[in-house]
Amino acid sequence: MNGSEQLALDDSNKEKAERGLRVLLVDDDGDLLETLEPILEAEGFRVHTSPTVRDATRALSEREFDVVVTDLALGATGGLAFCESIARTRPELPVVVLTGYRDAKGAAIRLGARRVLTKPIAIGTLVEALREVTQSGR
């Protein structure tokens, strides 16, 4: 097997391993959830959406996820408190934060986020971040 055949095989195996990653997508913007869910599913992710921290917390207690994607601006509880809660209770679970606030990156990282992406987010960037944080945790 030559190098390019091996590289293609490695890429194929990597893609298969990434397929089916369970994503908890948390955002109070219903339009964003409705937009991202089918796009991420088309990329091979299994997506569960939650519009509130309460719903997301319930989902985390009832199911297993490989990664959480959350907005920072999430009603009274807020995404930062949610990140902190996940870091405290499930430190192995990677969190990707989406935010419209460029200056929130440091706070989100300090509270356990593995990646912080600024809205509006390019789908390719989000997919890459999901794959990156889940690969590094395996």
PDB file of C-alpha atoms in Angstrom, residues 19-65:
ATOM      1  CA  ARG A  19     -19.756   9.830  12.529  1.00  0.00           C
ATOM      2  CA  GLY A  20     -22.426   9.481  15.090  1.00  0.00           C
ATOM      3  CA  LEU A  21     -20.865  11.779  17.663  1.00  0.00           C
ATOM      4  CA  ARG A  22     -23.613  12.791  20.073  1.00  0.00           C
ATOM      5  CA  VAL A  23     -23.967  16.563  20.270  1.00  0.00           C
ATOM      6  CA  LEU A  24     -26.054  18.504  22.776  1.00  0.00           C
ATOM      7  CA  LEU A  25     -26.816  21.838  21.113  1.00  0.00           C
ATOM      8  CA  VAL A  26     -28.054  24.511  23.538  1.00  0.00           C
ATOM      9  CA  ASP A  27     -29.310  27.893  22.383  1.00  0.00           C
ATOM     10  CA  ASP A  28     -32.385  29.964  23.143  1.00  0.00           C
ATOM     11  CA  ASP A  29     -32.533  31.022  19.482  1.00  0.00           C
ATOM     12  CA  GLY A  30     -34.983  28.523  18.001  1.00  0.00           C
ATOM     13  CA  ASP A  31     -34.118  29.570  14.453  1.00  0.00           C
ATOM     14  CA  LEU A  32     -30.450  28.767  15.064  1.00  0.00           C
ATOM     15  CA  LEU A  33     -31.338  25.346  16.510  1.00  0.00           C
ATOM     16  CA  GLU A  34     -33.586  24.608  13.526  1.00  0.00           C
ATOM     17  CA  THR A  35     -30.825  25.659  11.146  1.00  0.00           C
ATOM     18  CA  LEU A  36     -27.896  23.875  12.782  1.00  0.00           C
ATOM     19  CA  GLU A  37     -29.569  20.582  13.679  1.00  0.00           C
ATOM     20  CA  PRO A  38     -30.127  19.270  10.117  1.00  0.00           C
ATOM     21  CA  ILE A  39     -26.790  20.625   8.915  1.00  0.00           C
ATOM     22  CA  LEU A  40     -24.869  18.864  11.693  1.00  0.00           C
ATOM     23  CA  GLU A  41     -26.902  15.702  11.174  1.00  0.00           C
ATOM     24  CA  ALA A  42     -25.988  15.796   7.472  1.00  0.00           C
ATOM     25  CA  GLU A  43     -22.358  15.897   8.631  1.00  0.00           C
ATOM     26  CA  GLY A  44     -22.981  12.659  10.545  1.00  0.00           C
ATOM     27  CA  PHE A  45     -23.540  14.002  14.060  1.00  0.00           C
ATOM     28  CA  ARG A  46     -26.448  12.885  16.236  1.00  0.00           C
ATOM     29  CA  VAL A  47     -27.924  16.121  17.556  1.00  0.00           C
ATOM     30  CA  HIS A  48     -30.191  16.801  20.506  1.00  0.00           C
ATOM     31  CA  THR A  49     -31.340  20.397  20.866  1.00  0.00           C
ATOM     32  CA  SER A  50     -32.254  22.248  24.058  1.00  0.00           C
ATOM     33  CA  PRO A  51     -33.569  25.820  24.193  1.00  0.00           C
ATOM     34  CA  THR A  52     -32.773  26.322  27.897  1.00  0.00           C
ATOM     35  CA  VAL A  53     -30.141  25.401  30.462  1.00  0.00           C
ATOM     36  CA  ARG A  54     -32.832  23.551  32.408  1.00  0.00           C
ATOM     37  CA  ASP A  55     -33.680  21.360  29.405  1.00  0.00           C
ATOM     38  CA  ALA A  56     -30.000  20.830  28.640  1.00  0.00           C
ATOM     39  CA  THR A  57     -29.254  19.839  32.239  1.00  0.00           C
ATOM     40  CA  ARG A  58     -32.101  17.337  32.113  1.00  0.00           C
ATOM     41  CA  ALA A  59     -30.813  15.930  28.820  1.00  0.00           C
ATOM     42  CA  LEU A  60     -27.330  15.538  30.327  1.00  0.00           C
ATOM     43  CA  SER A  61     -28.781  13.546  33.216  1.00  0.00           C
ATOM     44  CA  GLU A  62     -30.802  11.267  30.922  1.00  0.00           C
ATOM     45  CA  ARG A  63     -28.391  10.598  28.024  1.00  0.00           C
ATOM     46  CA  GLU A  64     -24.767  10.411  27.066  1.00  0.00           C
ATOM     47  CA  PHE A  65     -23.207  13.076  24.858  1.00  0.00           C
TER      48      PHE A  65
END
